[in-house]
Short mmCIF file of C-alpha atoms in Angstrom, two decimals:
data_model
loop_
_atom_site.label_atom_id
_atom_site.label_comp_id
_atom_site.label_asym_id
_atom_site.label_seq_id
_atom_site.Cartn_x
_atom_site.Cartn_y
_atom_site.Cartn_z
CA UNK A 940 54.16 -10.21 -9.89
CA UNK A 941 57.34 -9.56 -8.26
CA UNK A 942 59.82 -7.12 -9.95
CA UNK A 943 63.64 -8.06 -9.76
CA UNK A 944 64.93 -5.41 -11.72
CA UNK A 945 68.13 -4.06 -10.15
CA UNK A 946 68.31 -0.50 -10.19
CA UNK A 947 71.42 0.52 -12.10
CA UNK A 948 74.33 2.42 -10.59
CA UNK A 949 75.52 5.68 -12.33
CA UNK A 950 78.88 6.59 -11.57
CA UNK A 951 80.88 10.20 -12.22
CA UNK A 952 83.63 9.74 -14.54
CA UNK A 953 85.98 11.75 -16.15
CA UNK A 954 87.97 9.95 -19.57
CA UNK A 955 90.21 10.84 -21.79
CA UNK A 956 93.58 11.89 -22.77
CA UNK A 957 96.16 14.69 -22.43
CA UNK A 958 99.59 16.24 -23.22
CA UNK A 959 100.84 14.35 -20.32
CA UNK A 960 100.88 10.98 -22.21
CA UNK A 961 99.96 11.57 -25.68
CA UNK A 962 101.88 13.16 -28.28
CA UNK A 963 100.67 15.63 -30.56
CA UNK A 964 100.23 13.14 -33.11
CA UNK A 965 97.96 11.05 -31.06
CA UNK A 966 96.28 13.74 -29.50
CA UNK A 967 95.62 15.17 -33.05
CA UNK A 968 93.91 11.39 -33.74
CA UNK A 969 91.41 12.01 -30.79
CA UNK A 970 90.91 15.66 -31.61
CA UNK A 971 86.89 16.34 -31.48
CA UNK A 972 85.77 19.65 -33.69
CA UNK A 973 82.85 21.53 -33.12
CA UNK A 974 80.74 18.91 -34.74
CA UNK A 975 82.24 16.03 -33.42
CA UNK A 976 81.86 17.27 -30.03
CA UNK A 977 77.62 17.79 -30.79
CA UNK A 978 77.84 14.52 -32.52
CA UNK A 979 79.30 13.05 -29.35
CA UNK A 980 76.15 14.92 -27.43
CA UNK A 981 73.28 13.62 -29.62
CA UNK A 982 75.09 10.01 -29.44
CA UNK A 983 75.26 10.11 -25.71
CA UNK A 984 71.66 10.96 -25.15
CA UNK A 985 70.57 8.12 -27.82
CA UNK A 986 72.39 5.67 -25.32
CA UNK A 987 70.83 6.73 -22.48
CA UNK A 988 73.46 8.65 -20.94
CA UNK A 989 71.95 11.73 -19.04
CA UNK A 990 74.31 13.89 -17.79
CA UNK A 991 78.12 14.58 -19.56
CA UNK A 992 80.33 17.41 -21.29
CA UNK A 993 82.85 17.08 -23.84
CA UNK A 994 86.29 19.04 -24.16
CA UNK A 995 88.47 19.12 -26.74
CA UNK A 996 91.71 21.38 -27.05
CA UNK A 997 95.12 21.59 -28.39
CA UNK A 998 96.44 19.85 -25.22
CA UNK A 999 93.52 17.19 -24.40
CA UNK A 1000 90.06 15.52 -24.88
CA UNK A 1001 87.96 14.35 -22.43
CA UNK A 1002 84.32 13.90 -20.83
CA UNK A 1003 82.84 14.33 -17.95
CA UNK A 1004 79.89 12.53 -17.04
CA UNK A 1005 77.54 9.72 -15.63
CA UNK A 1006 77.95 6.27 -16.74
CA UNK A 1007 77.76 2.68 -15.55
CA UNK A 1008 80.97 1.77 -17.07
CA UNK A 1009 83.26 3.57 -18.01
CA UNK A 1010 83.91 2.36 -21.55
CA UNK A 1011 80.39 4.07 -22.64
CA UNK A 1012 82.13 7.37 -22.59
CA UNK A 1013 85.34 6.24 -23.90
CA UNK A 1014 83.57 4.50 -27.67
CA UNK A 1015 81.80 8.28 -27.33
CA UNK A 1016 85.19 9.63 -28.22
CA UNK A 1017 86.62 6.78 -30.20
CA UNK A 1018 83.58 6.51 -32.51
CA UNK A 1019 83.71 10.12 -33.36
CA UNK A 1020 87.28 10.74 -33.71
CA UNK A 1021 90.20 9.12 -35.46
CA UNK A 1022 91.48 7.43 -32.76
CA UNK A 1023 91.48 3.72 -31.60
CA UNK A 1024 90.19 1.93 -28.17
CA UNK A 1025 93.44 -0.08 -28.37
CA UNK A 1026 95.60 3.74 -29.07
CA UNK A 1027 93.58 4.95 -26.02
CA UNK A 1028 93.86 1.87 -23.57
CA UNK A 1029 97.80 2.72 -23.80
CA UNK A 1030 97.84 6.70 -23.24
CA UNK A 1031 94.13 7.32 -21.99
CA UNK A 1032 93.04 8.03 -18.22
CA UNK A 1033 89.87 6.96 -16.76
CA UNK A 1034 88.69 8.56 -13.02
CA UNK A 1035 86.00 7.95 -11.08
CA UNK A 1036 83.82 9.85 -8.85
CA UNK A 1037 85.60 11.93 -6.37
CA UNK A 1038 89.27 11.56 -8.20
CA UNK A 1039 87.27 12.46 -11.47
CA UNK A 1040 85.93 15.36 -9.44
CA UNK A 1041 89.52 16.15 -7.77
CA UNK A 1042 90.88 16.11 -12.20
CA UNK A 1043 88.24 18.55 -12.78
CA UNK A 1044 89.16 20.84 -10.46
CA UNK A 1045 93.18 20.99 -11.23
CA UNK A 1046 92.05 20.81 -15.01
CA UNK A 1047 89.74 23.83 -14.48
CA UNK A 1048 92.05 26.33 -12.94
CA UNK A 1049 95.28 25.72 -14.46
CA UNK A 1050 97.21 23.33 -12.73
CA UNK A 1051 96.74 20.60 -15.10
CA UNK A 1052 97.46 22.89 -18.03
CA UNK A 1053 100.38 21.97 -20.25
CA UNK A 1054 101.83 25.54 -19.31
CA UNK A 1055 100.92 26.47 -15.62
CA UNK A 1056 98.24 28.86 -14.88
CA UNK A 1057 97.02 29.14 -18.54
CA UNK A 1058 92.98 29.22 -17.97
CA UNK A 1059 92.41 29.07 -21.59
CA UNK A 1060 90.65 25.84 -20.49
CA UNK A 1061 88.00 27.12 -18.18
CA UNK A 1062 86.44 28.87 -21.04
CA UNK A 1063 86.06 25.44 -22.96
CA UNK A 1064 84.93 24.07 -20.06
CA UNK A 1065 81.99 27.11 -20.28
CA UNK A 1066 81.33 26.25 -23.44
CA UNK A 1067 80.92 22.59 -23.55
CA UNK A 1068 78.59 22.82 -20.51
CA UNK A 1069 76.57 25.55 -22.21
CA UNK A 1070 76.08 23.12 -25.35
CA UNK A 1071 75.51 20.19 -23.02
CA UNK A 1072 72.72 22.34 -21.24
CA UNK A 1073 71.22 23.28 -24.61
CA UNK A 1074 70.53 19.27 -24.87
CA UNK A 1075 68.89 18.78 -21.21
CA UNK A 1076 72.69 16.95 -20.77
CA UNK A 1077 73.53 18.56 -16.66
CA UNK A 1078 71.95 17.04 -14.05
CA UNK A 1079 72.31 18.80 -10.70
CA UNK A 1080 75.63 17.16 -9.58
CA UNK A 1081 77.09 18.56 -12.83
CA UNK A 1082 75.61 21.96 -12.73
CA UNK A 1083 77.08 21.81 -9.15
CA UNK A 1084 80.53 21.07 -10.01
CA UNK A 1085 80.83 22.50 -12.97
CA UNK A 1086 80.03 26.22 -11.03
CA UNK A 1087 82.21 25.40 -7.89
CA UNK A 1088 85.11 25.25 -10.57
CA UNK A 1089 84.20 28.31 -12.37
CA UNK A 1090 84.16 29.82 -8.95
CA UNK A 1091 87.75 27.93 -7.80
CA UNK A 1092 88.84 29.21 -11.16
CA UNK A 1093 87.53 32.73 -10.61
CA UNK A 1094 89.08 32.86 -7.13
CA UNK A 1095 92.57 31.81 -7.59
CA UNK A 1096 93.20 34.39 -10.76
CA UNK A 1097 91.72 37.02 -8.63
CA UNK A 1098 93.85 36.04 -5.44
CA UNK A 1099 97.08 34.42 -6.44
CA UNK A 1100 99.55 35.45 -8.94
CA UNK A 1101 99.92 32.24 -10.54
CA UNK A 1102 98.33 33.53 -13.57
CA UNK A 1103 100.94 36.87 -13.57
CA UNK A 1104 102.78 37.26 -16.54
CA UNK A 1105 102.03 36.08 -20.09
CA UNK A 1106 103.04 32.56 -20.55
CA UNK A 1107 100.72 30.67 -22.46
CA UNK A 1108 101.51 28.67 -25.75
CA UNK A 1109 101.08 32.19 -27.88
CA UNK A 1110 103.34 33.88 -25.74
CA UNK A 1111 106.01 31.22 -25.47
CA UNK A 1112 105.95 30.54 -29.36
CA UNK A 1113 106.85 34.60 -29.56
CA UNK A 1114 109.85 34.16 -26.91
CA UNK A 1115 110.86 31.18 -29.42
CA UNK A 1116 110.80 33.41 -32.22
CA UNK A 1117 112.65 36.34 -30.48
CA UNK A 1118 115.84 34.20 -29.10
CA UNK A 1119 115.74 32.09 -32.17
CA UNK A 1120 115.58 34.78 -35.37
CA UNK A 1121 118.03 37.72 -35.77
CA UNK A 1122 116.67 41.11 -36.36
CA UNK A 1123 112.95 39.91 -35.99
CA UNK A 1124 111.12 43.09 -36.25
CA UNK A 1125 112.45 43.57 -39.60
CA UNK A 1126 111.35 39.82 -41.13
CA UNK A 1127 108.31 38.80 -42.97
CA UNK A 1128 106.15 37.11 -40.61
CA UNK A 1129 103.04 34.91 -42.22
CA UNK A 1130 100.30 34.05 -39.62
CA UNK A 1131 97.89 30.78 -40.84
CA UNK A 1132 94.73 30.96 -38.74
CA UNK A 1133 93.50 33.03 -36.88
CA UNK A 1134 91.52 31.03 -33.84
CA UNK A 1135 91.78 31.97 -30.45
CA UNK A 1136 95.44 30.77 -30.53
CA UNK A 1137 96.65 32.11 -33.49
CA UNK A 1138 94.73 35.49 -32.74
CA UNK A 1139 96.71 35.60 -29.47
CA UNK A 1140 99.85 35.23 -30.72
CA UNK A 1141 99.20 37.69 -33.89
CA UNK A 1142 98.64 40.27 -30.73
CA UNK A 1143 101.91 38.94 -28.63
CA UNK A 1144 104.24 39.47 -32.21
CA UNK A 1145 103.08 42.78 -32.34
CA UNK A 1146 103.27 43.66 -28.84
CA UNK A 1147 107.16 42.36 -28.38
CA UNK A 1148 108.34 42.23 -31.30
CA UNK A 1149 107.51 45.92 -33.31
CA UNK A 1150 107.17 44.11 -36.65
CA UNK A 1151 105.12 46.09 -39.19
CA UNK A 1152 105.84 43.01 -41.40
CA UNK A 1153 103.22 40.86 -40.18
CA UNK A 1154 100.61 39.54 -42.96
CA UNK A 1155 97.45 37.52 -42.08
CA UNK A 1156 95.70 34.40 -44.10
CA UNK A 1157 92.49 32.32 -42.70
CA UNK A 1158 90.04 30.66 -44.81
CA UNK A 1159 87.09 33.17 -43.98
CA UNK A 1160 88.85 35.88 -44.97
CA UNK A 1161 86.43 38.25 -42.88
CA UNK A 1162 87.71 37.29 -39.56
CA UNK A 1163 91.66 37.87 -40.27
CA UNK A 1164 90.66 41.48 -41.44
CA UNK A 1165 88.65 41.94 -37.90
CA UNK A 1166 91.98 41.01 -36.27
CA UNK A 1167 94.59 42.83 -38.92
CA UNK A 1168 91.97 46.30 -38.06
CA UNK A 1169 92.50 46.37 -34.41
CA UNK A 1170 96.64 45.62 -35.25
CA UNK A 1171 96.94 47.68 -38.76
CA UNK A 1172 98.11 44.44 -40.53
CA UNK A 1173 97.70 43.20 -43.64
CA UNK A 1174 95.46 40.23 -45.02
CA UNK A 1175 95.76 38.47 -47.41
CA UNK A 1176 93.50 35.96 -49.32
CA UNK A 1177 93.97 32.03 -48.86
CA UNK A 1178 94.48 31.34 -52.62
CA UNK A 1179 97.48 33.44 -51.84
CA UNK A 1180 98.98 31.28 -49.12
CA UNK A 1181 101.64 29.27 -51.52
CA UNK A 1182 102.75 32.64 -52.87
CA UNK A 1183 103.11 34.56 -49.19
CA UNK A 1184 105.16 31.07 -48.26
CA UNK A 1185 108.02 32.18 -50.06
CA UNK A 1186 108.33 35.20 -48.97
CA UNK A 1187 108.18 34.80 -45.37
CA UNK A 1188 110.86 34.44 -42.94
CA UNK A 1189 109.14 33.33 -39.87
CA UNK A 1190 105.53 30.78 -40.55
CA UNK A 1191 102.73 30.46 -37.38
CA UNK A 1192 100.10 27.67 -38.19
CA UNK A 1193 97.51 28.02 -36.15
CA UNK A 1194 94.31 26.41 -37.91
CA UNK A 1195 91.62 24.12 -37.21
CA UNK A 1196 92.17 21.95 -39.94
CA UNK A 1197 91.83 17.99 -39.44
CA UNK A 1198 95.00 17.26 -42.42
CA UNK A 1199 98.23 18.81 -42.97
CA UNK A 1200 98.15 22.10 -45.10
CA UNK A 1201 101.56 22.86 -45.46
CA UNK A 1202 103.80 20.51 -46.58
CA UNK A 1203 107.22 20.61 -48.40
CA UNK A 1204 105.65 20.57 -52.08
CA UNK A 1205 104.08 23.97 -51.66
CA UNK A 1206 107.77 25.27 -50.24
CA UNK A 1207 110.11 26.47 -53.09
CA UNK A 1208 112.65 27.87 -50.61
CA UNK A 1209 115.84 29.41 -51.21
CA UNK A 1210 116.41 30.90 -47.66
CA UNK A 1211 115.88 29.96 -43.98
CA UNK A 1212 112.69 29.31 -42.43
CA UNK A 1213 111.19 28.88 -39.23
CA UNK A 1214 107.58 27.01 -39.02
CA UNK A 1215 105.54 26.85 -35.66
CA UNK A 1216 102.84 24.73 -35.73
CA UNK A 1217 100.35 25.44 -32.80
CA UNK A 1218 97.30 23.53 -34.26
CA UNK A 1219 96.04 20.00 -33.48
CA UNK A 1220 96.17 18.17 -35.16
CA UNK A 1221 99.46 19.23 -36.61
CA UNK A 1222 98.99 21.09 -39.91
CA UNK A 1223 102.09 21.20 -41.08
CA UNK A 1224 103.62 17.64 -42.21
CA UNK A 1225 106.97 16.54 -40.99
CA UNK A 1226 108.20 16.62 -44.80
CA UNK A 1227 109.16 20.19 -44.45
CA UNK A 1228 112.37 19.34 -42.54
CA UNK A 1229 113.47 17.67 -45.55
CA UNK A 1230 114.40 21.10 -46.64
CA UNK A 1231 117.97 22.37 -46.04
CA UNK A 1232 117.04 25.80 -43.80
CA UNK A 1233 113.78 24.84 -42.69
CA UNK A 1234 112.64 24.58 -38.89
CA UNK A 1235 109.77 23.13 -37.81
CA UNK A 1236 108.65 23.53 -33.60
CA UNK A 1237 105.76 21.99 -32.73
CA UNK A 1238 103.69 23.48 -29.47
CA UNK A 1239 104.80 20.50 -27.35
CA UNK A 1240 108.48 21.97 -27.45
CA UNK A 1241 107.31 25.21 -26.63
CA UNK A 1242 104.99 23.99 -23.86
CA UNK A 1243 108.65 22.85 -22.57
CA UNK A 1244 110.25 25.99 -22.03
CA UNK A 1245 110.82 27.45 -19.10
CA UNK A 1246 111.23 31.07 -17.48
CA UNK A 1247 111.30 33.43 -14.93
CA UNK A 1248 107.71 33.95 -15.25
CA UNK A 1249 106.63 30.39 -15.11
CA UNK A 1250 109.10 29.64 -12.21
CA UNK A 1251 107.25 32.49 -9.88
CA UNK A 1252 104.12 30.95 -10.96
CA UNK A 1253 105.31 27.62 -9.24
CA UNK A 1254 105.57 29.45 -6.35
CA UNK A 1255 101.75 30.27 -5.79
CA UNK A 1256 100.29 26.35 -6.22
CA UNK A 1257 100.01 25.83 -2.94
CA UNK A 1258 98.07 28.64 -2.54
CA UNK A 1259 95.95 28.35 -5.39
CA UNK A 1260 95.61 24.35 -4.09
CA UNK A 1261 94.16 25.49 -0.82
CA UNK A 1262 91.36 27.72 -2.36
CA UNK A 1263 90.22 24.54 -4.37
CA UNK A 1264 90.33 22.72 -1.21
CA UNK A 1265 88.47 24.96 0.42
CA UNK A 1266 85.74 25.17 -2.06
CA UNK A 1267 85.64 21.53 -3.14
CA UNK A 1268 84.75 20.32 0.82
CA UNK A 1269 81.53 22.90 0.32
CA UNK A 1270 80.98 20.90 -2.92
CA UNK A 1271 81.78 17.26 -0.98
CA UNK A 1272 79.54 18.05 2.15
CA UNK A 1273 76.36 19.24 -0.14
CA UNK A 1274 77.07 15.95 -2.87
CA UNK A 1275 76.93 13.97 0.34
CA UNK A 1276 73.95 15.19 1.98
CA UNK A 1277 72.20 14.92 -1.13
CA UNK A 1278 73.41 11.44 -1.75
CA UNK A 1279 72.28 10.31 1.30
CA UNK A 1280 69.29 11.60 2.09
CA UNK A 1281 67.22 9.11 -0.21
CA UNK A 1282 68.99 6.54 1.67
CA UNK A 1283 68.04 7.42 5.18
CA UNK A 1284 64.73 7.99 4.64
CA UNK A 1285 64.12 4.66 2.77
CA UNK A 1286 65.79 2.93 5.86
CA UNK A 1287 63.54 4.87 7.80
CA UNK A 1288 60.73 3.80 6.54
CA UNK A 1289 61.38 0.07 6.17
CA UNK A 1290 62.35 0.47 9.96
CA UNK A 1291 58.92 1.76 10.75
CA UNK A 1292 57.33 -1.04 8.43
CA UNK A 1293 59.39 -3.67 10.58
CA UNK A 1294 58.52 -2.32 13.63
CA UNK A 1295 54.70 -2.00 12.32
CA UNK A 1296 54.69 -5.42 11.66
CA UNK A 1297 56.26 -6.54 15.70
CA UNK A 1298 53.73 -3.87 17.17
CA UNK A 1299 50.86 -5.76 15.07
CA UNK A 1300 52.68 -9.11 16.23
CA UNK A 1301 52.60 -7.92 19.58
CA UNK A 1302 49.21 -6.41 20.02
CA UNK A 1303 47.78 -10.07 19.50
CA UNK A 1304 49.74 -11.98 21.33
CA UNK A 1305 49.98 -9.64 24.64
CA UNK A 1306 46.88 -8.60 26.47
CA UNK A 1307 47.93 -5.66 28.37
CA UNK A 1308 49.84 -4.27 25.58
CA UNK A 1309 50.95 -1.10 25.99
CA UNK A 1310 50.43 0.78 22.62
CA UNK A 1311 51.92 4.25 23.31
CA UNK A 1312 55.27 3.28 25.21
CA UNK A 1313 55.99 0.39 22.85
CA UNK A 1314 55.78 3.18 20.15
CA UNK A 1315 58.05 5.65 22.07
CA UNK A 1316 60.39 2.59 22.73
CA UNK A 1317 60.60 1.32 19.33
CA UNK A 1318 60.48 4.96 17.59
CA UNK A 1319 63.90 6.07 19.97
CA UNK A 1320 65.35 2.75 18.62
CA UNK A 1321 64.51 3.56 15.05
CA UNK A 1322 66.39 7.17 15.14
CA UNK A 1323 69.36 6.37 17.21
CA UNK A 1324 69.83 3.27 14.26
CA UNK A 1325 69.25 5.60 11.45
CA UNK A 1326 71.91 8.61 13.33
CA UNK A 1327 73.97 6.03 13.37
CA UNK A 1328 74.19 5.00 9.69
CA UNK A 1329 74.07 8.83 8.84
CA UNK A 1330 77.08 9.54 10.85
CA UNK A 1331 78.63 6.70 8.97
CA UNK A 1332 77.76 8.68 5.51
CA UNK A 1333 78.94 11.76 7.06
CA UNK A 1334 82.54 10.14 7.45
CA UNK A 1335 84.71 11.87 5.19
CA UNK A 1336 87.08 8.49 5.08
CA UNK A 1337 83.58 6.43 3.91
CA UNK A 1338 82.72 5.55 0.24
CA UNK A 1339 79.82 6.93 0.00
CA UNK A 1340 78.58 5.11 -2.74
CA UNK A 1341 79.50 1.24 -1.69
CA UNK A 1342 77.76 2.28 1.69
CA UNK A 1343 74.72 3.25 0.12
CA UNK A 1344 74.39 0.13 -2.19
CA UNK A 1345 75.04 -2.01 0.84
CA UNK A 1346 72.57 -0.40 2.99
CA UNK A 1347 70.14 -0.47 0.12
CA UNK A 1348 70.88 -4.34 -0.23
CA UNK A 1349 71.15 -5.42 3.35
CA UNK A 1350 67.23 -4.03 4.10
CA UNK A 1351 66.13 -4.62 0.24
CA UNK A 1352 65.44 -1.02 0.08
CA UNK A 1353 64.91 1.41 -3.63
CA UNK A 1354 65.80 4.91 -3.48
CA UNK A 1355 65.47 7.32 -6.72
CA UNK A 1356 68.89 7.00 -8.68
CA UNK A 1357 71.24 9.36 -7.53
#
C-alpha cells in the first residue's frame, strides 16, 4: 500500500512578549513562575513538541523552540499564565527561524535588555535550557544556539565595555532614591524580597548610600538573614511587615508574588513615603497613591532613566554587534550544512535510481552497449547536478528551508526531519 503521509515541517520560533510593547501590568498577566514554566515543559512534550525553552523575567516571556505553527507555543504561555490570546495578538511578537535566531542573540547579550548591557538575562536563559535538558527538550540545533550565545554573551562582556558601570534596574532604583530623598543615609529603608533583584539592590543601598538603617523582610525568613549577614542588617519577620510599614521612609518591593501585597489599607501614614516596586507582577496596588505623601515608581520608569554610564555604553554596540556577527555566521554555515546534507544525499540517490533505471532501459534496447562509459557519463552528470543544487543551499541570500521542501517535492524525495 502506498503511504501519502506528508512529512511535517518543524520550524524555529521564538514568541512572546516584552517591555518594548507591554506594560508592566500586562507583562505581570503573562508572568510564568517556576512552576508555570515546568508546567509549560511537561505540556509541550505531551503535544509533541520536541525541542523548546521557556523564559520568564521582570521585563519579558518568551519561548524558543520547534513548532509547525506558531500558535502551539503561544496557547503554551496563554494556558499557563493569566494572560489572553486576544491580550497577546495586540502586544506579542512571533519570529521565525533565522530572525528568531537573530532575537536570541540581541536578547542574550544585552542589547535587547530594557536597560543596555544588563546580562541578567543570559543566566535565565542558562537556566531554562538546563530544565529543558532535564526533560530530553534540546535537540542539537538548540544545544547549538543556545552555546554560540553563551559564548557571544561571554565574549562581548569580556571585550567591550558595554557592560562597564552598574546600571541595571537595582542600581538605577538606588540613583532614584539618592536624587529623590533628602538626607538618605539617615532614613529607614524597608526592603520586601529578597530575589536576585531585591538582593542586588539591598547590596547597591548599602554600597552608595551608607545607611545603617536598612531592615530586611522575605517570607522564608532564612534567606533575608543570609543576605542581612554578609551586609550587618537587620531582619525582620513577615508578620512584622504592616508594623515596619510605618516606620519606613523609603519601601523596595521586590517579591515574587503573583497579587498585590501592599496596598493602601495596610498604610496608616502620617509622613512621606517613597514605594519602588521592582516585582512582576506589580506587588504593590495603585491604591497607595491615594495617600497624600505617598510615591509609588514602578521599574518601567526607572528602566527610563538615563546617564552617563548608560550613554558610554551606547557607544560600544557596534562593537559588541560585530562579535555576534561574527559568531552567528559560524552558527549559520554549520545549521546549513547540517540542513542540507539529508537533502543532497536523498537527491543523490534518486538520481542514481533514475539513471539505474535508463542504464537498465538502455542495456536492452542497444546491443553494443557500453556499460562502463555510460556509467562514467551518467555518474559526472549526477555530481555536477547535485554541486549545483548544493551551491544553491550554500547561498547565504537562499531560504534554506523553502529550497529544501521544493527539492524534496520536485523529485518526491523523504529525508529525516530536520
Amino acid at each position: 500500500m502506498e503511504n501519502n503521509t506528508v512529512p511535517k515541517h518543524l520550524y524555529f520560533y521564538a514568541v512572546g512578549l516584552s517591555y518594548k510593547k507591554a506594560d508592566a501590568v500586562i507583562r505581570g498577566e503573562f508572568s510564568l513562575d517556576a512552576k508555570a514554566k515546568t508546567k509549560v515543559l511537561e505540556q509541550a512534550k505531551l503535544e509533541g513538541i520536541e525541542s523548546l525553552i521557556v523564559t520568564s523575567t521582570c521585563n519579558r516571556t518568551e519561548i524558543y523552540g520547534f513548532a509547525e505553527h506558531p500558535f502551539q507555543l503561544i496557547k503554551l504561555i496563554c494556558e499557563n499564565s493569566n494572560g489572553s490570546v486576544e491580550a497577546f495578538q495586540k502586544v506579542g511578537f512571533v519570529y521565525k527561524n533565522q530572525e528568531a535566531v537573530n532575537h536570541m542573540f540581541r536578547v542574550g547579550t544585552g542589547l535587547d535588555s530594557q536597560i543596555l548591557g544588563d546580562f541578567e538575562i543570559i543566566s535565565q536563559i542558562k537556566t531554562s535550557f538546563n530544565e529543558s535538558k532535564s526533560l530530553d527538550l534540546i535537540n542539537t540545533f538548540l544545544d547549538r544556539l543556545i552555546n554560540a550565545v553563551i559564548q557571544a554573551s561571554k565574549k562581548i562582556k569580556t571585550d567591550t565595555e558595554i557592560s562597564s558601570g552598574a546600571t541595571s534596574v537595582s542600581f538605577a532604583s538606588v540613583q532614584y532614591i539618592i536624587r529623590n530623598v533628602e538626607n538618605i543615609g539617615n532614613k529607614n529603608i524597608l526592603l520586601f524580597g529578597t530575589g536576585k533583584i531585591g538582593r542586588n539592590t539591598c547590596e547597591n543601598l548599602v554600597k552608595h548610600t551608607k545607611n545603617e538603617h536598612i531592615t530586611l523582610i522575605n517570607r522564608t525568613k532564612d534567606k533575608a538573614e543570609k543576605l542581612a549577614g554578609k551586609l550587618n542588617l537587620i531582619v525582620k519577620d513577615y508578620s512584622e511587615l504592616h508594623l515596619e510599614l510605618q516606620k519606613a521612609d523609603v519601601v523596595v518591593v521586590a517579591t515574587g508574588a503573583q497579587n498585590p501585597t501592599i496596598d493602601k489599607a495596610i498604610l496608616n501614614l502620617k509622613k512621606p513615603m517613597l514605594i519602588l516596586d521592582l516585582s512582576i507582577p506589580k506587588n504593590v496596588h495603585e491604591n497607595v497613591k491615594d495617600l497624600e505623601g505617598v510615591s509609588l515608581i514602578h521599574m518601567d520608569h526607572l528602566s527610563q532613566m538615563t546617564d552617563e554610564t548608560l550613554e558610554k555604553r551606547k557607544s560600544h554596540i557596534p562593537a559588541a554587534e560585530a562579535i555576534i556577527e561574527e559568531i552567528k555566521e559560524e552558527f549559520l554555515t554549520w545549521t546549513k550544512a547540517r540542513k542540507f546534507a539529508p537533502t543532497i544525499h536523498a537527491l543523490k540517490e534518486k538520481l542514481n535510481s533514475i539513471k539505474e533505471g535508463e542504464l537498465n532501459f538502455q542495456r536492452k534496447k542497444i546491443s553494443n552497449f557500453d556499460e562502463e562509459q555510460a556509467e562514467l557519463i551518467s555518474n559526472r552528470i549526477i555530481q555536477k547536478i547535485t554541486n549545483h543544487f548544493a551551491n544553491h543551499l550554500k547561498d547565504d541570500n537562499t531560504m534554506v528551508d523553502e529550497s529544501i521542501e521544493w527539492i524534496e517535492k520536485i523529485f518526491q524525495i523523504e529525508t529525516v526531519s530536520k
